[in-house]
Coordinates of C-alpha atoms in Angstrom, one line a residue:
Chain A
M6 CA 110.8 122.5 22.1
G7 CA 108.5 120.1 24.5
T8 CA 108.7 123.2 26.9
V9 CA 107.4 125.3 23.8
S10 CA 104.8 122.8 22.5
T11 CA 103.6 122.2 26.5
V12 CA 103.4 126.3 26.8
L13 CA 101.4 126.6 23.5
S14 CA 98.5 123.7 24.3
P15 CA 95.5 124.6 24.0
P16 CA 94.7 124.0 28.0
A17 CA 98.0 125.8 28.4
L18 CA 96.9 129.2 26.4
R19 CA 92.9 128.8 28.0
T20 CA 95.1 128.8 31.6
G21 CA 97.4 131.6 30.3
M22 CA 93.9 133.7 28.8
A23 CA 92.3 133.1 32.6
L24 CA 94.6 134.6 34.2
A25 CA 95.2 136.8 31.6
G26 CA 91.2 138.0 32.2
A27 CA 92.0 137.9 35.3
G28 CA 95.1 140.6 35.5
F29 CA 92.4 143.0 33.3
R30 CA 89.8 142.5 35.9
R31 CA 92.5 143.5 38.9
W32 CA 93.4 146.6 37.4
A33 CA 90.0 147.4 36.0
T34 CA 88.7 147.7 39.5
Y35 CA 91.0 150.8 40.2
R36 CA 88.8 153.5 37.7
Q37 CA 89.7 156.7 39.8
A38 CA 93.6 155.4 39.9
M39 CA 93.4 154.9 36.1
L40 CA 91.8 158.4 35.2
A41 CA 94.1 160.5 37.6
G42 CA 97.2 158.6 36.1
A43 CA 96.0 159.4 32.4
F44 CA 95.4 162.6 33.2
T45 CA 99.0 163.4 34.8
N46 CA 99.8 161.6 31.3
T47 CA 98.1 164.0 29.5
V48 CA 99.5 167.2 31.2
F49 CA 103.0 165.7 30.8
G50 CA 102.4 165.4 27.4
F51 CA 101.6 169.1 26.9
L52 CA 105.0 170.0 28.6
R53 CA 106.9 167.3 26.3
T54 CA 105.3 168.2 23.5
S55 CA 106.2 171.9 23.4
V56 CA 109.6 171.1 23.6
M57 CA 109.6 168.9 21.1
L58 CA 108.8 171.3 18.6
A59 CA 110.7 173.8 20.2
V60 CA 113.8 171.5 19.2
A61 CA 112.7 170.5 16.0
A62 CA 111.9 174.3 15.2
G63 CA 115.7 174.7 16.1
A64 CA 117.0 172.4 13.9
G65 CA 115.3 173.4 11.3
G66 CA 112.4 171.4 11.2
V67 CA 113.9 168.2 11.0
A68 CA 115.5 166.6 14.4
A69 CA 117.4 163.5 14.2
G70 CA 115.4 162.3 11.1
Y71 CA 112.1 163.3 12.8
R72 CA 109.9 165.6 11.3
G73 CA 107.7 168.1 14.0
P74 CA 104.7 165.6 13.3
Q75 CA 106.5 162.5 14.2
L76 CA 107.8 164.3 17.1
A77 CA 104.7 164.9 18.5
T78 CA 103.4 161.6 18.0
Y79 CA 107.2 160.3 19.3
V80 CA 105.4 162.2 22.7
W81 CA 101.9 161.3 22.7
V82 CA 101.9 157.2 21.9
G83 CA 105.3 157.5 24.8
Q84 CA 103.2 159.1 27.3
G85 CA 100.0 156.1 26.5
L86 CA 102.7 153.8 26.5
L87 CA 104.1 154.7 29.9
A88 CA 101.3 152.7 31.5
V89 CA 101.2 149.9 28.6
V90 CA 104.8 148.8 29.2
Q91 CA 104.4 149.9 33.3
L92 CA 107.5 151.5 32.6
W93 CA 107.7 152.6 36.6
G94 CA 106.8 151.1 39.7
W95 CA 106.3 147.7 39.9
T96 CA 107.4 145.6 43.0
E97 CA 104.4 143.5 43.8
L98 CA 106.8 140.1 43.3
S99 CA 109.3 141.5 45.5
D100 CA 106.7 142.5 48.2
R101 CA 105.8 138.9 47.9
V102 CA 109.2 137.1 48.6
R103 CA 109.5 139.5 51.1
T104 CA 107.0 138.5 53.0
G105 CA 106.8 135.1 51.9
D106 CA 103.6 135.2 49.9
V107 CA 105.7 134.1 47.1
Q108 CA 105.2 130.8 48.0
S109 CA 101.5 130.8 47.3
D110 CA 102.6 131.3 43.6
L111 CA 105.3 128.3 44.1
L112 CA 101.8 126.2 44.7
R113 CA 100.6 126.2 41.9
P114 CA 100.6 123.9 38.5
V115 CA 101.8 126.7 36.6
H116 CA 104.8 128.0 36.4
P117 CA 105.5 131.5 38.1
V118 CA 107.0 133.1 35.0
L119 CA 104.4 132.4 32.7
S120 CA 101.5 132.9 35.7
Y121 CA 103.0 136.6 36.1
L122 CA 103.3 137.2 32.3
A123 CA 99.9 136.2 31.5
A124 CA 98.5 138.9 34.4
D125 CA 100.6 141.6 33.0
L126 CA 99.2 140.8 29.7
G127 CA 95.7 141.5 31.0
R128 CA 97.2 144.3 33.2
A129 CA 98.7 145.7 29.7
A130 CA 95.1 145.4 27.7
F131 CA 93.4 147.4 30.5
A132 CA 95.8 150.1 29.9
L133 CA 95.6 149.8 26.2
C134 CA 92.1 150.6 26.4
S135 CA 92.4 152.9 28.9
R136 CA 95.9 154.4 29.7
F137 CA 96.5 154.8 25.8
V138 CA 93.6 155.4 24.4
L139 CA 92.7 158.9 26.7
P140 CA 96.2 161.0 26.0
M141 CA 96.1 159.8 22.3
V142 CA 93.1 161.3 22.0
V143 CA 93.7 164.4 23.3
G144 CA 96.8 164.5 21.7
L145 CA 95.4 164.2 18.3
I146 CA 92.7 166.7 19.1
A147 CA 95.3 168.9 20.3
F148 CA 98.6 168.9 18.0
D149 CA 99.2 167.9 14.4
L150 CA 100.0 164.0 14.7
Y151 CA 101.7 161.9 12.1
L152 CA 99.3 159.1 11.2
P153 CA 100.9 156.3 9.4
H154 CA 100.9 155.9 6.2
R155 CA 101.7 152.5 5.2
P156 CA 98.3 150.1 6.2
A157 CA 100.8 147.6 7.4
T158 CA 101.9 149.7 10.3
Y159 CA 99.3 149.3 12.1
P160 CA 99.4 145.8 12.9
L161 CA 102.8 145.8 13.1
F162 CA 102.8 148.8 16.1
L163 CA 99.9 146.3 18.0
L164 CA 102.7 143.5 17.6
S165 CA 105.6 146.0 18.3
M166 CA 103.4 146.8 21.5
L167 CA 103.1 143.4 22.5
F168 CA 106.9 143.0 22.2
A169 CA 107.6 145.7 24.0
T170 CA 105.0 144.7 27.2
V171 CA 107.0 141.5 27.6
V172 CA 110.7 142.5 27.3
S173 CA 109.1 145.3 29.8
F174 CA 107.9 142.1 31.9
G175 CA 110.9 140.6 31.8
V176 CA 113.4 143.0 32.7
R177 CA 111.0 144.2 35.8
Y178 CA 110.7 140.4 36.8
L179 CA 114.1 140.1 36.6
V180 CA 114.7 143.3 38.7
N181 CA 112.2 141.8 41.5
L182 CA 113.7 138.4 41.2
T183 CA 116.8 140.3 43.1
A184 CA 114.7 140.1 46.3
F185 CA 115.3 136.2 46.8
W186 CA 119.0 137.5 47.3
L187 CA 118.7 141.3 48.8
L188 CA 115.3 141.1 50.0
D189 CA 115.6 145.0 50.1
I190 CA 115.1 145.6 46.4
R191 CA 115.2 149.5 46.7
G192 CA 118.9 150.1 45.0
V193 CA 118.0 147.7 42.3
I194 CA 114.6 149.4 41.7
M195 CA 116.5 152.9 41.2
A196 CA 119.0 151.6 38.8
W197 CA 116.2 150.7 37.0
L198 CA 114.3 153.7 36.8
L199 CA 117.5 155.6 35.8
C200 CA 117.7 152.9 32.8
S201 CA 114.0 153.2 32.3
N202 CA 114.1 156.8 31.9
A203 CA 117.2 157.6 30.3
L204 CA 117.8 154.6 28.0
T205 CA 114.4 153.5 26.5
G206 CA 113.7 156.8 24.8
M207 CA 111.5 158.2 27.2
Y208 CA 113.2 161.9 28.1
F209 CA 114.6 161.9 24.2
P210 CA 114.7 159.8 21.0
I211 CA 117.3 157.4 21.1
A212 CA 118.5 159.0 17.5
F213 CA 119.4 162.0 19.7
L214 CA 122.5 160.1 20.7
P215 CA 125.6 159.2 18.5
G216 CA 125.4 156.6 15.9
W217 CA 127.8 154.4 18.4
A218 CA 126.1 154.7 21.6
Q219 CA 122.6 154.1 19.7
A220 CA 124.1 150.9 18.1
V221 CA 125.1 149.6 21.4
L222 CA 121.7 150.5 23.0
W223 CA 119.7 149.1 20.5
Y224 CA 121.5 145.3 20.7
A225 CA 123.1 145.4 23.7
T226 CA 120.6 146.5 25.8
P227 CA 116.2 145.7 26.0
F228 CA 115.8 149.2 27.2
P229 CA 115.1 150.8 23.4
S230 CA 113.1 147.9 23.0
I231 CA 110.5 148.5 25.5
L232 CA 109.4 152.1 24.3
Q233 CA 111.5 153.6 21.2
A234 CA 110.6 150.2 18.8
P235 CA 106.9 151.2 19.0
V236 CA 107.1 154.5 18.6
D237 CA 109.6 154.1 15.8
V238 CA 107.3 151.9 14.2
V239 CA 104.1 153.8 14.4
V240 CA 105.7 157.1 13.6
E241 CA 107.4 155.0 10.1
R242 CA 110.9 155.8 11.1
G243 CA 112.6 154.6 7.7
T244 CA 111.6 151.9 5.4
A245 CA 109.7 148.9 5.7
G246 CA 112.6 147.1 6.1
H247 CA 113.9 149.1 8.8
Q248 CA 110.4 148.8 11.0
A249 CA 110.9 144.4 9.9
T250 CA 114.7 144.8 12.1
V251 CA 113.2 147.0 15.2
L252 CA 110.3 144.4 15.2
A253 CA 113.4 141.6 14.7
V254 CA 115.2 142.7 17.6
Q255 CA 112.3 143.4 20.1
G256 CA 111.3 139.7 19.6
C257 CA 115.3 138.7 20.1
W258 CA 115.2 140.7 23.7
A259 CA 111.3 139.7 24.3
A260 CA 112.8 135.4 24.1
V261 CA 115.9 136.7 25.6
M262 CA 114.7 138.3 28.8
L263 CA 111.9 135.5 29.3
A264 CA 114.4 132.8 29.3
A265 CA 117.0 134.9 31.8
A266 CA 113.6 135.5 33.7
V267 CA 113.3 131.8 33.7
V268 CA 116.8 130.4 34.3
V269 CA 117.2 133.3 37.3
Q270 CA 113.7 131.7 39.1
R271 CA 115.2 128.6 39.0
R272 CA 118.3 129.5 41.1
A273 CA 116.2 132.3 43.1
E274 CA 113.8 129.0 43.7
R275 CA 116.9 126.9 45.3
R276 CA 117.7 129.5 47.7
L277 CA 114.3 130.1 49.1
V278 CA 114.0 131.1 52.6
V279 CA 110.2 131.6 53.4
Q280 CA 110.0 134.9 55.3
G281 CA 107.7 134.5 58.2
G282 CA 107.5 131.0 58.7
Chain B
M3 CA 102.2 101.8 50.2
P4 CA 102.0 105.0 52.5
L5 CA 100.5 108.7 50.4
I6 CA 103.7 110.4 52.4
E7 CA 106.9 109.2 53.1
T8 CA 109.8 110.8 54.7
T9 CA 113.1 109.4 55.2
G10 CA 115.9 110.9 57.3
L11 CA 114.1 114.5 55.7
R12 CA 116.6 117.4 56.6
K13 CA 116.6 121.1 56.4
E14 CA 119.5 123.2 57.3
F15 CA 119.2 126.8 57.0
T16 CA 122.4 129.1 57.2
V17 CA 122.6 132.2 60.2
R18 CA 125.2 134.7 60.1
R19 CA 126.3 135.2 64.1
K20 CA 128.3 138.5 64.8
A21 CA 132.1 137.1 65.3
G22 CA 134.0 140.8 65.8
R23 CA 133.2 144.4 65.1
F24 CA 133.1 143.7 61.1
R25 CA 133.4 139.8 61.4
R26 CA 130.7 137.5 60.7
R27 CA 130.5 133.4 61.3
R28 CA 128.0 131.1 59.2
H29 CA 126.2 128.7 61.2
A30 CA 124.0 125.9 59.7
V31 CA 120.8 125.4 62.3
A32 CA 119.2 122.2 61.0
A33 CA 115.1 123.3 61.4
V34 CA 114.2 120.0 60.4
D35 CA 116.9 117.3 62.0
G36 CA 115.7 113.7 60.1
I37 CA 112.2 113.5 60.2
D38 CA 111.0 109.8 59.0
L39 CA 107.3 109.4 58.5
A40 CA 104.8 107.4 56.9
V41 CA 101.2 108.9 56.7
E42 CA 98.5 106.5 54.5
R43 CA 96.1 107.3 52.4
G44 CA 92.8 108.6 54.1
E45 CA 94.7 109.7 57.7
M46 CA 94.0 112.6 59.8
L47 CA 97.4 113.6 60.9
G48 CA 98.0 116.1 63.5
Y49 CA 101.5 117.7 63.0
I50 CA 102.7 120.0 66.1
G51 CA 105.3 121.4 68.0
P52 CA 106.2 124.7 69.8
N53 CA 107.5 127.7 67.7
G54 CA 110.3 127.1 65.6
A55 CA 110.2 123.3 65.8
G56 CA 109.9 122.8 62.2
K57 CA 106.3 122.2 61.7
S58 CA 105.9 124.6 58.6
T59 CA 109.1 123.7 57.4
T60 CA 108.4 120.1 56.7
L61 CA 105.3 121.0 55.2
K62 CA 106.9 123.5 52.9
M63 CA 109.2 120.4 51.8
L64 CA 106.4 118.0 51.5
T65 CA 104.5 120.3 49.5
G66 CA 107.7 120.9 46.8
V67 CA 108.4 125.0 47.8
L68 CA 111.7 124.4 49.7
S69 CA 114.6 122.0 48.5
P70 CA 115.6 119.5 51.7
S71 CA 119.3 119.0 53.1
G72 CA 119.5 115.7 53.1
G73 CA 117.1 112.9 53.3
E74 CA 114.0 111.9 51.2
A75 CA 110.2 112.8 50.5
R76 CA 107.5 111.0 48.1
V77 CA 103.9 112.9 48.4
C78 CA 101.6 110.7 46.0
G79 CA 104.3 108.6 44.5
L80 CA 106.1 111.6 43.5
R81 CA 108.9 113.7 44.5
P82 CA 108.2 117.1 45.9
V83 CA 110.9 119.8 44.4
A84 CA 111.4 117.9 41.1
Q85 CA 108.2 117.3 40.1
R86 CA 106.8 120.0 42.0
T87 CA 104.1 121.2 39.1
R88 CA 102.3 117.8 39.0
L89 CA 102.3 117.6 42.9
A90 CA 100.7 120.9 43.2
R91 CA 97.8 119.4 40.7
R92 CA 97.4 116.1 43.7
I93 CA 97.3 118.0 46.6
G94 CA 96.0 121.0 48.5
V95 CA 97.7 124.1 50.6
V96 CA 95.6 126.4 53.5
F97 CA 98.3 128.5 55.3
G98 CA 96.6 130.5 58.0
Q99 CA 98.7 133.6 57.5
R100 CA 98.8 133.6 53.9
S101 CA 96.6 133.6 51.2
Q102 CA 96.2 131.8 48.0
L103 CA 93.4 133.9 46.7
W104 CA 93.4 136.9 44.6
W105 CA 93.5 140.0 46.5
D106 CA 91.5 142.6 44.7
L107 CA 89.0 140.1 42.8
P108 CA 85.7 138.6 44.7
L109 CA 85.7 135.4 46.0
R110 CA 83.8 134.1 42.9
E111 CA 86.3 135.3 40.8
S112 CA 88.9 133.6 42.3
F113 CA 87.5 130.2 42.3
R114 CA 86.7 130.3 38.7
L115 CA 90.2 131.5 38.1
L116 CA 91.5 128.2 40.0
R117 CA 89.6 125.7 37.7
Y118 CA 91.5 127.2 34.7
V119 CA 95.0 126.9 36.5
Y120 CA 94.2 123.5 37.5
R121 CA 92.0 122.4 34.0
V122 CA 89.5 121.1 36.0
P123 CA 86.3 119.8 34.1
S124 CA 83.8 122.1 34.5
A125 CA 81.0 119.9 36.1
E126 CA 83.4 118.3 38.8
H127 CA 84.4 122.3 39.1
A128 CA 81.0 123.0 39.8
A129 CA 79.7 120.2 41.8
R130 CA 82.5 121.0 44.7
L131 CA 82.2 124.5 44.3
A132 CA 78.4 123.7 45.4
E133 CA 78.9 121.3 48.0
C134 CA 81.3 124.1 49.8
R135 CA 79.5 126.9 49.6
R136 CA 76.4 125.0 51.0
L137 CA 79.2 123.4 54.4
L138 CA 81.0 126.7 54.7
D139 CA 77.7 129.0 53.7
L140 CA 80.0 130.8 51.0
D141 CA 77.0 132.4 49.5
E142 CA 76.9 135.9 51.7
F143 CA 80.2 136.8 50.4
L144 CA 81.2 135.2 47.3
D145 CA 80.5 138.3 44.9
T146 CA 82.8 140.2 47.6
P147 CA 86.3 141.2 46.9
V148 CA 88.8 139.5 48.9
R149 CA 90.3 142.2 50.2
Q150 CA 87.1 143.0 52.2
L151 CA 87.0 139.9 53.9
S152 CA 87.0 139.3 57.1
L153 CA 89.5 136.5 58.4
G154 CA 87.0 133.7 59.0
Q155 CA 84.9 134.6 55.7
R156 CA 88.5 134.3 54.0
M157 CA 89.7 131.3 55.7
R158 CA 86.3 129.4 54.3
G159 CA 87.3 130.6 50.9
E160 CA 91.0 129.8 51.3
I161 CA 89.8 126.0 52.2
T162 CA 87.5 125.8 49.4
A163 CA 90.2 127.1 46.9
A164 CA 92.2 124.7 48.0
L165 CA 89.4 121.9 47.4
L166 CA 88.2 122.4 44.2
H167 CA 90.5 120.3 42.2
G168 CA 89.8 117.5 44.1
P169 CA 93.3 116.7 46.3
E170 CA 94.5 113.6 47.3
V171 CA 96.2 115.4 50.5
L172 CA 95.4 118.1 52.0
F173 CA 97.8 119.7 54.4
L174 CA 96.4 122.5 56.7
D175 CA 99.0 124.7 58.2
E176 CA 97.2 126.8 61.9
P177 CA 93.9 127.3 59.5
T178 CA 92.1 128.3 62.9
I179 CA 94.3 131.0 63.6
G180 CA 93.1 134.1 65.0
L181 CA 89.1 132.8 64.0
D182 CA 86.4 133.6 66.1
V183 CA 85.0 130.5 68.1
V184 CA 82.2 130.2 65.4
S185 CA 84.6 130.2 62.7
K186 CA 86.6 127.6 64.3
Q187 CA 83.7 125.5 64.8
A188 CA 82.4 125.9 61.4
V189 CA 86.3 125.0 59.7
R190 CA 86.4 122.4 62.7
S191 CA 83.0 120.4 61.2
F192 CA 84.0 120.9 57.6
L193 CA 87.5 119.4 58.1
A194 CA 86.1 116.8 60.3
D195 CA 83.2 115.6 57.8
L196 CA 86.1 116.2 54.8
G197 CA 88.1 113.2 57.0
A198 CA 85.6 111.4 58.0
A199 CA 84.7 110.8 54.0
G200 CA 88.2 109.1 53.7
D201 CA 88.5 110.2 50.3
T202 CA 91.2 113.1 51.5
T203 CA 94.6 112.9 53.7
L204 CA 94.5 115.4 56.5
V205 CA 97.8 116.8 57.6
L206 CA 97.2 119.8 60.1
T207 CA 100.0 121.6 62.4
T208 CA 98.1 123.9 65.0
H209 CA 99.0 125.8 67.7
D210 CA 95.4 125.2 69.0
L211 CA 95.2 121.5 70.5
A212 CA 91.5 121.7 70.2
D213 CA 92.0 120.9 66.6
I214 CA 93.9 118.3 67.4
E215 CA 91.7 116.6 69.9
K216 CA 88.7 117.0 67.4
L217 CA 90.1 116.0 64.0
C218 CA 93.0 113.8 64.6
R219 CA 93.5 110.4 65.7
R220 CA 97.5 110.5 65.1
L221 CA 99.6 112.6 66.7
V222 CA 103.5 113.6 65.5
V223 CA 104.7 115.9 67.7
I224 CA 108.4 117.4 66.9
D225 CA 110.2 119.7 68.7
H226 CA 114.3 121.2 67.4
G227 CA 113.3 119.2 64.0
R228 CA 113.4 115.7 65.7
V229 CA 109.8 113.6 66.2
V230 CA 109.2 113.3 69.9
H231 CA 106.1 111.6 69.6
D232 CA 104.4 109.7 67.1
G233 CA 101.1 108.1 68.1
S234 CA 97.4 108.2 69.4
L235 CA 96.6 110.9 71.9
A236 CA 95.7 108.0 74.4
E237 CA 99.3 106.8 73.8
L238 CA 100.4 110.6 74.7
H239 CA 98.6 110.5 77.4
A240 CA 99.7 107.5 79.1
R241 CA 103.0 108.2 78.4
Y242 CA 102.8 111.2 80.6
D243 CA 100.6 109.5 83.0
S244 CA 97.5 111.8 82.6
R245 CA 95.2 111.5 84.9
R246 CA 91.7 112.2 84.9
R247 CA 90.7 115.0 87.7
V248 CA 87.7 115.0 90.0
V249 CA 87.0 118.0 91.5
V250 CA 84.3 118.1 94.7
D251 CA 82.8 120.9 96.6
L252 CA 82.3 119.8 100.1
D253 CA 79.7 121.4 103.1
A254 CA 82.4 120.7 105.7
P255 CA 86.3 121.1 105.3
W256 CA 88.0 118.0 104.2
D257 CA 88.9 116.1 107.1
G258 CA 91.5 113.7 105.2
T259 CA 88.6 110.7 104.6
P260 CA 89.7 107.7 103.1
V261 CA 89.3 107.3 99.6
P262 CA 89.3 104.3 97.1
A263 CA 92.9 103.3 95.8
G264 CA 94.2 105.1 93.0
A265 CA 92.4 108.1 93.8
T266 CA 95.0 110.3 95.3
V267 CA 94.4 114.2 96.5
E268 CA 96.0 117.1 94.3
T269 CA 95.0 120.1 95.8
V270 CA 92.5 121.6 98.5
A271 CA 91.1 125.4 98.3
A272 CA 88.6 127.4 99.6
D273 CA 89.4 126.5 103.5
G274 CA 89.2 123.0 102.6
F275 CA 85.9 122.8 100.8
R276 CA 87.0 122.1 97.3
V277 CA 89.3 119.1 96.8
T278 CA 90.7 118.1 93.4
F279 CA 91.5 114.3 93.3
G280 CA 93.3 112.6 90.6
L281 CA 92.2 109.2 89.3
A282 CA 95.0 107.1 88.3
G283 CA 92.8 103.7 88.3
G284 CA 89.5 103.1 89.7
T285 CA 86.7 105.4 88.7
A286 CA 84.9 108.0 89.5
G287 CA 81.8 106.3 91.1
D288 CA 83.6 104.8 93.3
L289 CA 85.4 107.7 94.4
V290 CA 81.8 109.9 94.3
A291 CA 80.2 106.8 96.4
A292 CA 83.1 106.9 98.9
L293 CA 82.9 110.9 100.0
A294 CA 78.6 111.0 99.4
G295 CA 79.2 108.2 102.6
T296 CA 80.6 111.5 104.4
G297 CA 77.4 113.2 104.4
S298 CA 79.0 116.4 103.5
L299 CA 79.5 116.2 99.7
R300 CA 77.4 119.0 97.9
D301 CA 79.0 118.9 94.1
V302 CA 80.9 117.2 91.7
S303 CA 82.7 118.0 88.6
V304 CA 84.8 115.5 86.4
L305 CA 87.6 117.2 84.3
E306 CA 89.0 114.5 81.3
P307 CA 92.9 114.7 81.1
D308 CA 94.0 117.8 79.8
I309 CA 95.9 118.0 76.4
E310 CA 97.4 121.3 76.7
E311 CA 99.0 120.6 80.3
V312 CA 100.4 116.9 78.7
V313 CA 102.1 118.8 75.5
A314 CA 103.8 121.7 77.2
R315 CA 105.3 118.9 79.5
L316 CA 106.6 117.2 76.2
Y317 CA 107.2 120.3 74.6
A318 CA 109.2 121.3 78.1
E319 CA 111.5 118.0 78.3
P320 CA 115.0 118.3 76.6
A321 CA 115.6 117.3 74.1

């Protein structure tokens, strides 16, 4: 309890905001890379939408409970969210462990998990303004997308994206922490990429799987909370109660992943060997 | 009470060595092997040793980054590992080969961010930054992203970053490594002024012994994880019988003229036209007066004891 109140104290929040702002500005530096990424996401959006609409048509207009416009929205929101939750390729922490630069992180009076989380939220905010918006605008112009009917869905979607980013951060942070033991984490990264593509709802909606597999994925793994959850919230799959359940599951996974990151960080620091002298 | 105090501080690392085709044996290697140290507030301490002696490992234990395998350490009255976050607000650390700045952001942004990270009141932060900007000439590259700074510029930025929260102790791990002569002088001069002000305790590790000569009154030498010398530079010279040298150039080859007591001939070079004398006692003036009497004295230079040579002799001693 004391730790939570310390983290949420006004000075700590100001520090967090400053770190998040730095994360935003840091990523805003590379505008051409942002445009290239948004372009690629948009191209793949067209390809994936064509496949999904064909699936819906083949299933008589409704596939696993999604109508055509909902599936198109699933694709375009997913393409935009890829960068927001940074589904692929974050090895900054493991690189710093490998080079020994991680000691600079440990010399600051801010817990490394909070410091990296704040910077990641800043990065996600920039991605939301750029990498999410650009493909969504193209998708809205080119396809008949499903727009939420319930006004409450819009703030719930924002909350769901926040949870998704935190869950994704937690998983990525844990993957990177393995560098304290392994140094070379390419194998772990490969496993994460496999899971992040197949189990988050990136390749296909989780609802396409058998019921038991869906239950296992939603409740026993954090993966659907990273991508499928915000998509299901925004396409209003099921009732408002279902939306609340999805958000509750995401919230739980966000808390679990952050707690796990803090615990593993503590163990990792005990076995720290600063590389490179 | 000392600001930094260690008793029997130890750090062991486990290394695996090949013990057969498929077998590896674990060995414990002591990087730091029982360091006792007391540093008073305001001291400027040079902490030197050969590569692998345990200097950086000691610093990492004192800053709370590494957990000691044994012994005790207190810095600013705090236990470094257990109270690392509190300690971080009271110390500054500069690693010559690492950066604490944000790579993609301009230097000014890094400094602004550090104000929030260390929770420094705005006026204090502004005053310290203004002082560092003036003394370290930061203005010309304050808006340049850190990744585009030269090593000398970055190091000036690193030192500023380590001082903006007003630390009681500043740990410097090879702060002049790789710097050109001008940048080295700028960094040394700044640190000398900082140490002279007396508010900040400096602990400096370096391989550049000129840093030590210019900055530190006290020198701790470690080798194989143990302290082999703790005292002033003069005491180190006395311990190794360091001598001043007088090099004379003559108009005629050296003929063995008697010299005052305490002066000995060390080398005769250039076909006898250049002679180097060691002075264990007496003065250079006595020696020069004696040589001037021969009528062949052309030129004289006096060389102070060479710290590099003394330290090399110290390192060469068996541990």
